[in-house]
């Protein structure tokens, strides 16, 4: 492993924004730090960069302990959440700064600055000052400044948060492409789960200063280890039920199957993603697939959002959200329709009820 974080902790008096945090990255890996606002992402990144000191724990790079080294001896390219551009320098001078420090030739610097600025789609703005740019443009300058030095380790704190949706998608693919081409070991902070899923090799989900789960996007999404992770990485239904003695789950009068089982009679938190549930007319004679759960319900509300239709369906006194992609041919339902909700047992996530905080 190239970058290792071991039992990292930061304290400010009684406040402990980060504690017991351990994870590691292989060389060239892109690791996402994902979590809600205030969970300690920026604090973690700042400790890795050396901008703030860890209260305890270690940071190891390539086998060397850098915990007590100053930032400039860590060869890390850092982009802060508040861009921290130098206001008195032009955009080109801002981007060139790290290269000047590394004493590259003038021609080399000019060439690299110009390619970094076109990469972030700002080729014509090199002579302006930061305050003459919009927030999103400043953010892209900060990104160019971190990338241009081709660091061993790239630390990006919400690098795309101020861009419109289309530019954000383009830039995230661009970051991924450069990061892979140069094999830069990268920590990418975001609170946007789609962004994290789209480009990260693995994701650390943080909650209240601690690691909640680490895994590939697929593992985090399909096999979340806690209800918090399940909830944070996409919309999901939460239903409180009880285990039956045959290993199924009692949902009102209906038995539903899951992958796991639990102690009979104890409470269980069932979670199912809205788009994994399919609606059928109550009378439809659709063949029931092996391992499929089927429960009856009544449509209460329908919301059209273009790509999909969102249904609120009442079943056994619970409100269950269902999302169906809109197709030109697909069946649609209206409030009052009697339907069945169908989903696979393997899409039924279960958690001990105590884990639901
Ligand atoms: N210098 C400081 N002194 C005291 N508390 C701090 C300091 N810096 C951060 N905190 C607190 O530590 C917690 C974690 O902050 P941090 O900036 O790491 O969160 P974050 O996950 O990056 O959030 P966001 O998504 O909003 O950027 C917050 O409660 C914050 O108020
Ligand atoms: Mg932050």
mmCIF file of N, CA, C and O in Angstrom, residues 164-238:
data_model
loop_
_atom_site.group_PDB
_atom_site.id
_atom_site.type_symbol
_atom_site.label_atom_id
_atom_site.label_comp_id
_atom_site.label_asym_id
_atom_site.label_seq_id
_atom_site.Cartn_x
_atom_site.Cartn_y
_atom_site.Cartn_z
ATOM 1 N N UNK A 164 -21.788 23.506 -12.864
ATOM 2 C CA UNK A 164 -23.108 23.015 -13.271
ATOM 3 C C UNK A 164 -23.007 21.531 -13.621
ATOM 4 O O UNK A 164 -21.920 20.999 -13.833
ATOM 5 N N UNK A 165 -24.160 20.877 -13.700
ATOM 6 C CA UNK A 165 -24.192 19.412 -13.808
ATOM 7 C C UNK A 165 -23.398 18.886 -15.011
ATOM 8 O O UNK A 165 -22.679 17.897 -14.892
ATOM 9 N N UNK A 166 -23.484 19.563 -16.134
ATOM 10 C CA UNK A 166 -22.845 19.056 -17.344
ATOM 11 C C UNK A 166 -21.316 19.177 -17.236
ATOM 12 O O UNK A 166 -20.597 18.220 -17.505
ATOM 13 N N UNK A 167 -20.862 20.341 -16.794
ATOM 14 C CA UNK A 167 -19.425 20.562 -16.641
ATOM 15 C C UNK A 167 -18.852 19.632 -15.564
ATOM 16 O O UNK A 167 -17.743 19.115 -15.670
ATOM 17 N N UNK A 168 -19.641 19.404 -14.527
ATOM 18 C CA UNK A 168 -19.209 18.533 -13.433
ATOM 19 C C UNK A 168 -18.942 17.121 -13.954
ATOM 20 O O UNK A 168 -17.932 16.506 -13.634
ATOM 21 N N UNK A 169 -19.835 16.616 -14.808
ATOM 22 C CA UNK A 169 -19.646 15.284 -15.384
ATOM 23 C C UNK A 169 -18.408 15.248 -16.260
ATOM 24 O O UNK A 169 -17.612 14.304 -16.189
ATOM 25 N N UNK A 170 -18.238 16.277 -17.086
ATOM 26 C CA UNK A 170 -17.078 16.318 -17.979
ATOM 27 C C UNK A 170 -15.778 16.341 -17.181
ATOM 28 O O UNK A 170 -14.844 15.601 -17.462
ATOM 29 N N UNK A 171 -15.742 17.218 -16.169
ATOM 30 C CA UNK A 171 -14.507 17.395 -15.397
ATOM 31 C C UNK A 171 -14.183 16.158 -14.581
ATOM 32 O O UNK A 171 -13.028 15.822 -14.375
ATOM 33 N N UNK A 172 -15.212 15.494 -14.076
ATOM 34 C CA UNK A 172 -14.917 14.319 -13.261
ATOM 35 C C UNK A 172 -14.318 13.218 -14.136
ATOM 36 O O UNK A 172 -13.416 12.506 -13.705
ATOM 37 N N UNK A 173 -14.775 13.102 -15.380
ATOM 38 C CA UNK A 173 -14.185 12.109 -16.270
ATOM 39 C C UNK A 173 -12.761 12.495 -16.645
ATOM 40 O O UNK A 173 -11.887 11.652 -16.792
ATOM 41 N N UNK A 174 -12.560 13.795 -16.790
ATOM 42 C CA UNK A 174 -11.229 14.316 -17.119
ATOM 43 C C UNK A 174 -10.247 14.031 -15.968
ATOM 44 O O UNK A 174 -9.131 13.567 -16.178
ATOM 45 N N UNK A 175 -10.693 14.284 -14.742
ATOM 46 C CA UNK A 175 -9.851 14.016 -13.567
ATOM 47 C C UNK A 175 -9.487 12.530 -13.530
ATOM 48 O O UNK A 175 -8.341 12.154 -13.330
ATOM 49 N N UNK A 176 -10.481 11.694 -13.762
ATOM 50 C CA UNK A 176 -10.261 10.251 -13.728
ATOM 51 C C UNK A 176 -9.245 9.834 -14.791
ATOM 52 O O UNK A 176 -8.350 9.024 -14.547
ATOM 53 N N UNK A 177 -9.379 10.418 -15.979
ATOM 54 C CA UNK A 177 -8.500 10.058 -17.093
ATOM 55 C C UNK A 177 -7.051 10.445 -16.765
ATOM 56 O O UNK A 177 -6.130 9.635 -16.904
ATOM 57 N N UNK A 178 -6.844 11.670 -16.299
ATOM 58 C CA UNK A 178 -5.485 12.148 -15.974
ATOM 59 C C UNK A 178 -4.902 11.342 -14.821
ATOM 60 O O UNK A 178 -3.752 10.932 -14.816
ATOM 61 N N UNK A 179 -5.738 11.115 -13.817
ATOM 62 C CA UNK A 179 -5.313 10.382 -12.626
ATOM 63 C C UNK A 179 -4.853 8.970 -13.004
ATOM 64 O O UNK A 179 -3.835 8.487 -12.507
ATOM 65 N N UNK A 180 -5.563 8.343 -13.933
ATOM 66 C CA UNK A 180 -5.181 6.982 -14.341
ATOM 67 C C UNK A 180 -3.954 7.001 -15.232
ATOM 68 O O UNK A 180 -3.066 6.168 -15.097
ATOM 69 N N UNK A 181 -3.894 7.996 -16.143
ATOM 70 C CA UNK A 181 -2.758 8.068 -17.060
ATOM 71 C C UNK A 181 -1.464 8.288 -16.282
ATOM 72 O O UNK A 181 -0.453 7.662 -16.539
ATOM 73 N N UNK A 182 -1.506 9.189 -15.284
ATOM 74 C CA UNK A 182 -0.287 9.499 -14.530
ATOM 75 C C UNK A 182 -0.142 8.623 -13.283
ATOM 76 O O UNK A 182 0.779 8.799 -12.498
ATOM 77 N N UNK A 183 -1.093 7.724 -13.105
ATOM 78 C CA UNK A 183 -1.089 6.836 -11.932
ATOM 79 C C UNK A 183 -0.884 7.598 -10.627
ATOM 80 O O UNK A 183 -0.056 7.243 -9.788
ATOM 81 N N UNK A 184 -1.650 8.676 -10.483
ATOM 82 C CA UNK A 184 -1.559 9.474 -9.259
ATOM 83 C C UNK A 184 -2.454 8.841 -8.190
ATOM 84 O O UNK A 184 -3.636 8.594 -8.432
ATOM 85 N N UNK A 185 -1.870 8.597 -7.043
ATOM 86 C CA UNK A 185 -2.637 8.084 -5.912
ATOM 87 C C UNK A 185 -3.487 9.247 -5.394
ATOM 88 O O UNK A 185 -2.947 10.302 -5.060
ATOM 89 N N UNK A 186 -4.792 9.068 -5.376
ATOM 90 C CA UNK A 186 -5.664 10.227 -5.160
ATOM 91 C C UNK A 186 -6.706 9.995 -4.076
ATOM 92 O O UNK A 186 -7.337 8.938 -4.021
ATOM 93 N N UNK A 187 -6.860 11.002 -3.220
ATOM 94 C CA UNK A 187 -7.977 11.000 -2.271
ATOM 95 C C UNK A 187 -8.923 12.105 -2.712
ATOM 96 O O UNK A 187 -8.522 13.260 -2.860
ATOM 97 N N UNK A 188 -10.154 11.739 -2.951
ATOM 98 C CA UNK A 188 -11.135 12.629 -3.553
ATOM 99 C C UNK A 188 -12.292 12.794 -2.564
ATOM 100 O O UNK A 188 -13.025 11.847 -2.305
ATOM 101 N N UNK A 189 -12.412 13.994 -2.000
ATOM 102 C CA UNK A 189 -13.477 14.228 -1.015
ATOM 103 C C UNK A 189 -14.735 14.719 -1.706
ATOM 104 O O UNK A 189 -14.681 15.618 -2.545
ATOM 105 N N UNK A 190 -15.847 14.140 -1.361
ATOM 106 C CA UNK A 190 -17.110 14.619 -1.915
ATOM 107 C C UNK A 190 -18.257 14.242 -0.978
ATOM 108 O O UNK A 190 -18.135 13.317 -0.182
ATOM 109 N N UNK A 191 -19.349 15.010 -1.059
ATOM 110 C CA UNK A 191 -20.531 14.528 -0.342
ATOM 111 C C UNK A 191 -21.587 14.059 -1.339
ATOM 112 O O UNK A 191 -22.724 13.780 -0.977
ATOM 113 N N UNK A 192 -21.148 13.962 -2.623
ATOM 114 C CA UNK A 192 -22.063 13.556 -3.688
ATOM 115 C C UNK A 192 -21.821 12.082 -4.018
ATOM 116 O O UNK A 192 -20.794 11.721 -4.587
ATOM 117 N N UNK A 193 -22.778 11.233 -3.665
ATOM 118 C CA UNK A 193 -22.538 9.794 -3.803
ATOM 119 C C UNK A 193 -22.430 9.371 -5.262
ATOM 120 O O UNK A 193 -21.688 8.454 -5.588
ATOM 121 N N UNK A 194 -23.141 10.047 -6.161
ATOM 122 C CA UNK A 194 -23.079 9.667 -7.576
ATOM 123 C C UNK A 194 -21.679 9.921 -8.109
ATOM 124 O O UNK A 194 -21.111 9.095 -8.839
ATOM 125 N N UNK A 195 -21.131 11.074 -7.728
ATOM 126 C CA UNK A 195 -19.783 11.423 -8.155
ATOM 127 C C UNK A 195 -18.776 10.387 -7.638
ATOM 128 O O UNK A 195 -17.928 9.901 -8.379
ATOM 129 N N UNK A 196 -18.901 10.029 -6.374
ATOM 130 C CA UNK A 196 -17.991 9.052 -5.776
ATOM 131 C C UNK A 196 -18.114 7.704 -6.482
ATOM 132 O O UNK A 196 -17.122 7.083 -6.854
ATOM 133 N N UNK A 197 -19.344 7.267 -6.716
ATOM 134 C CA UNK A 197 -19.585 5.985 -7.390
ATOM 135 C C UNK A 197 -18.966 5.982 -8.783
ATOM 136 O O UNK A 197 -18.408 4.985 -9.217
ATOM 137 N N UNK A 198 -19.112 7.115 -9.475
ATOM 138 C CA UNK A 198 -18.726 7.161 -10.885
ATOM 139 C C UNK A 198 -17.220 7.030 -11.088
ATOM 140 O O UNK A 198 -16.795 6.429 -12.065
ATOM 141 N N UNK A 199 -16.398 7.582 -10.210
ATOM 142 C CA UNK A 199 -14.967 7.586 -10.537
ATOM 143 C C UNK A 199 -14.052 6.875 -9.549
ATOM 144 O O UNK A 199 -12.892 6.664 -9.857
ATOM 145 N N UNK A 200 -14.540 6.517 -8.378
ATOM 146 C CA UNK A 200 -13.612 5.976 -7.377
ATOM 147 C C UNK A 200 -13.377 4.478 -7.551
ATOM 148 O O UNK A 200 -14.285 3.736 -7.919
ATOM 149 N N UNK A 201 -12.150 4.038 -7.259
ATOM 150 C CA UNK A 201 -11.869 2.606 -7.192
ATOM 151 C C UNK A 201 -12.517 2.033 -5.935
ATOM 152 O O UNK A 201 -13.130 0.983 -5.958
ATOM 153 N N UNK A 202 -12.319 2.761 -4.834
ATOM 154 C CA UNK A 202 -12.966 2.376 -3.572
ATOM 155 C C UNK A 202 -13.435 3.641 -2.878
ATOM 156 O O UNK A 202 -12.941 4.732 -3.142
ATOM 157 N N UNK A 203 -14.356 3.444 -1.957
ATOM 158 C CA UNK A 203 -14.935 4.583 -1.239
ATOM 159 C C UNK A 203 -14.866 4.323 0.264
ATOM 160 O O UNK A 203 -15.151 3.205 0.718
ATOM 161 N N UNK A 204 -14.460 5.354 1.011
ATOM 162 C CA UNK A 204 -14.591 5.316 2.470
ATOM 163 C C UNK A 204 -15.828 6.143 2.812
ATOM 164 O O UNK A 204 -15.884 7.324 2.475
ATOM 165 N N UNK A 205 -16.814 5.520 3.430
ATOM 166 C CA UNK A 205 -17.960 6.301 3.896
ATOM 167 C C UNK A 205 -17.677 6.685 5.341
ATOM 168 O O UNK A 205 -17.381 5.829 6.180
ATOM 169 N N UNK A 206 -17.707 8.008 5.603
ATOM 170 C CA UNK A 206 -17.458 8.500 6.965
ATOM 171 C C UNK A 206 -18.743 8.996 7.586
ATOM 172 O O UNK A 206 -19.620 9.500 6.904
ATOM 173 N N UNK A 207 -18.817 8.852 8.891
ATOM 174 C CA UNK A 207 -19.970 9.355 9.637
ATOM 175 C C UNK A 207 -19.474 9.777 11.011
ATOM 176 O O UNK A 207 -18.816 8.996 11.685
ATOM 177 N N UNK A 208 -19.742 11.017 11.383
ATOM 178 C CA UNK A 208 -19.334 11.542 12.686
ATOM 179 C C UNK A 208 -17.873 11.253 13.025
ATOM 180 O O UNK A 208 -17.565 10.748 14.109
ATOM 181 N N UNK A 209 -17.004 11.513 12.065
ATOM 182 C CA UNK A 209 -15.566 11.413 12.335
ATOM 183 C C UNK A 209 -14.993 10.010 12.260
ATOM 184 O O UNK A 209 -13.804 9.808 12.461
ATOM 185 N N UNK A 210 -15.858 9.017 11.977
ATOM 186 C CA UNK A 210 -15.367 7.633 11.966
ATOM 187 C C UNK A 210 -15.638 6.979 10.622
ATOM 188 O O UNK A 210 -16.507 7.420 9.877
ATOM 189 N N UNK A 211 -14.874 5.901 10.366
ATOM 190 C CA UNK A 211 -15.106 5.132 9.155
ATOM 191 C C UNK A 211 -16.329 4.243 9.350
ATOM 192 O O UNK A 211 -16.397 3.480 10.309
ATOM 193 N N UNK A 212 -17.275 4.362 8.442
ATOM 194 C CA UNK A 212 -18.491 3.556 8.546
ATOM 195 C C UNK A 212 -18.336 2.296 7.692
ATOM 196 O O UNK A 212 -18.691 1.221 8.107
ATOM 197 N N UNK A 213 -17.784 2.461 6.482
ATOM 198 C CA UNK A 213 -17.527 1.310 5.607
ATOM 199 C C UNK A 213 -16.498 1.697 4.560
ATOM 200 O O UNK A 213 -16.446 2.849 4.134
ATOM 201 N N UNK A 214 -15.681 0.727 4.155
ATOM 202 C CA UNK A 214 -14.780 0.942 3.018
ATOM 203 C C UNK A 214 -15.022 -0.181 2.028
ATOM 204 O O UNK A 214 -15.168 -1.339 2.415
ATOM 205 N N UNK A 215 -15.111 0.158 0.738
ATOM 206 C CA UNK A 215 -15.344 -0.872 -0.271
ATOM 207 C C UNK A 215 -15.444 -0.277 -1.654
ATOM 208 O O UNK A 215 -15.368 0.945 -1.824
ATOM 209 N N UNK A 216 -15.599 -1.147 -2.655
ATOM 210 C CA UNK A 216 -15.802 -0.659 -4.020
ATOM 211 C C UNK A 216 -17.186 -0.013 -4.085
ATOM 212 O O UNK A 216 -18.046 -0.291 -3.238
ATOM 213 N N UNK A 217 -17.419 0.825 -5.109
ATOM 214 C CA UNK A 217 -18.756 1.417 -5.245
ATOM 215 C C UNK A 217 -19.848 0.342 -5.226
ATOM 216 O O UNK A 217 -20.893 0.505 -4.591
ATOM 217 N N UNK A 218 -19.581 -0.768 -5.911
ATOM 218 C CA UNK A 218 -20.566 -1.847 -5.977
ATOM 219 C C UNK A 218 -20.846 -2.439 -4.590
ATOM 220 O O UNK A 218 -21.997 -2.641 -4.200
ATOM 221 N N UNK A 219 -19.778 -2.687 -3.826
ATOM 222 C CA UNK A 219 -19.966 -3.247 -2.467
ATOM 223 C C UNK A 219 -20.747 -2.284 -1.574
ATOM 224 O O UNK A 219 -21.636 -2.687 -0.822
ATOM 225 N N UNK A 220 -20.383 -1.000 -1.668
ATOM 226 C CA UNK A 220 -21.030 0.005 -0.815
ATOM 227 C C UNK A 220 -22.524 0.113 -1.140
ATOM 228 O O UNK A 220 -23.357 0.241 -0.254
ATOM 229 N N UNK A 221 -22.818 0.024 -2.428
ATOM 230 C CA UNK A 221 -24.215 0.200 -2.856
ATOM 231 C C UNK A 221 -25.045 -1.067 -2.643
ATOM 232 O O UNK A 221 -26.163 -1.016 -2.143
ATOM 233 N N UNK A 222 -24.472 -2.213 -3.026
ATOM 234 C CA UNK A 222 -25.248 -3.458 -2.954
ATOM 235 C C UNK A 222 -25.208 -4.109 -1.581
ATOM 236 O O UNK A 222 -26.157 -4.783 -1.191
ATOM 237 N N UNK A 223 -24.109 -3.946 -0.872
ATOM 238 C CA UNK A 223 -23.960 -4.597 0.433
ATOM 239 C C UNK A 223 -23.516 -3.602 1.494
ATOM 240 O O UNK A 223 -22.449 -3.755 2.090
ATOM 241 N N UNK A 224 -24.314 -2.566 1.734
ATOM 242 C CA UNK A 224 -23.942 -1.592 2.762
ATOM 243 C C UNK A 224 -23.880 -2.276 4.121
ATOM 244 O O UNK A 224 -24.703 -3.149 4.404
ATOM 245 N N UNK A 225 -22.891 -1.916 4.944
ATOM 246 C CA UNK A 225 -22.758 -2.640 6.209
ATOM 247 C C UNK A 225 -23.587 -2.007 7.324
ATOM 248 O O UNK A 225 -23.746 -2.621 8.373
ATOM 249 N N UNK A 226 -24.082 -0.800 7.118
ATOM 250 C CA UNK A 226 -24.950 -0.190 8.133
ATOM 251 C C UNK A 226 -26.104 0.539 7.440
ATOM 252 O O UNK A 226 -25.990 0.902 6.264
ATOM 253 N N UNK A 227 -27.189 0.788 8.174
ATOM 254 C CA UNK A 227 -28.309 1.547 7.582
ATOM 255 C C UNK A 227 -27.875 2.939 7.126
ATOM 256 O O UNK A 227 -28.368 3.448 6.121
ATOM 257 N N UNK A 228 -26.920 3.548 7.855
ATOM 258 C CA UNK A 228 -26.441 4.876 7.456
ATOM 259 C C UNK A 228 -25.868 4.853 6.046
ATOM 260 O O UNK A 228 -26.158 5.715 5.214
ATOM 261 N N UNK A 229 -25.028 3.847 5.759
ATOM 262 C CA UNK A 229 -24.422 3.746 4.434
ATOM 263 C C UNK A 229 -25.509 3.495 3.391
ATOM 264 O O UNK A 229 -25.552 4.142 2.334
ATOM 265 N N UNK A 230 -26.421 2.571 3.682
ATOM 266 C CA UNK A 230 -27.504 2.252 2.748
ATOM 267 C C UNK A 230 -28.275 3.514 2.378
ATOM 268 O O UNK A 230 -28.602 3.753 1.217
ATOM 269 N N UNK A 231 -28.548 4.336 3.357
ATOM 270 C CA UNK A 231 -29.317 5.557 3.185
ATOM 271 C C UNK A 231 -28.526 6.624 2.442
ATOM 272 O O UNK A 231 -29.063 7.364 1.639
ATOM 273 N N UNK A 232 -27.234 6.693 2.718
ATOM 274 C CA UNK A 232 -26.441 7.793 2.183
ATOM 275 C C UNK A 232 -26.133 7.624 0.698
ATOM 276 O O UNK A 232 -25.974 8.598 -0.015
ATOM 277 N N UNK A 233 -26.024 6.379 0.230
ATOM 278 C CA UNK A 233 -25.600 6.180 -1.149
ATOM 279 C C UNK A 233 -26.750 6.053 -2.154
ATOM 280 O O UNK A 233 -26.513 5.781 -3.323
ATOM 281 N N UNK A 234 -27.969 6.276 -1.736
ATOM 282 C CA UNK A 234 -29.083 6.241 -2.674
ATOM 283 C C UNK A 234 -30.387 6.148 -1.919
ATOM 284 O O UNK A 234 -30.387 5.767 -0.752
ATOM 285 N N UNK A 235 -31.492 6.491 -2.574
ATOM 286 C CA UNK A 235 -32.765 6.441 -1.860
ATOM 287 C C UNK A 235 -33.136 5.002 -1.526
ATOM 288 O O UNK A 235 -32.809 4.080 -2.266
ATOM 289 N N UNK A 236 -33.794 4.833 -0.377
ATOM 290 C CA UNK A 236 -34.099 3.471 0.059
ATOM 291 C C UNK A 236 -35.284 3.486 1.021
ATOM 292 O O UNK A 236 -35.473 4.454 1.762
ATOM 293 N N UNK A 237 -36.114 2.456 0.944
ATOM 294 C CA UNK A 237 -37.234 2.314 1.884
ATOM 295 C C UNK A 237 -36.743 1.679 3.171
ATOM 296 O O UNK A 237 -35.867 0.801 3.147
ATOM 297 N N UNK A 238 -37.307 2.135 4.300
ATOM 298 C CA UNK A 238 -37.007 1.529 5.603
ATOM 299 C C UNK A 238 -38.308 0.982 6.160
ATOM 300 O O UNK A 238 -39.255 1.744 6.330
#
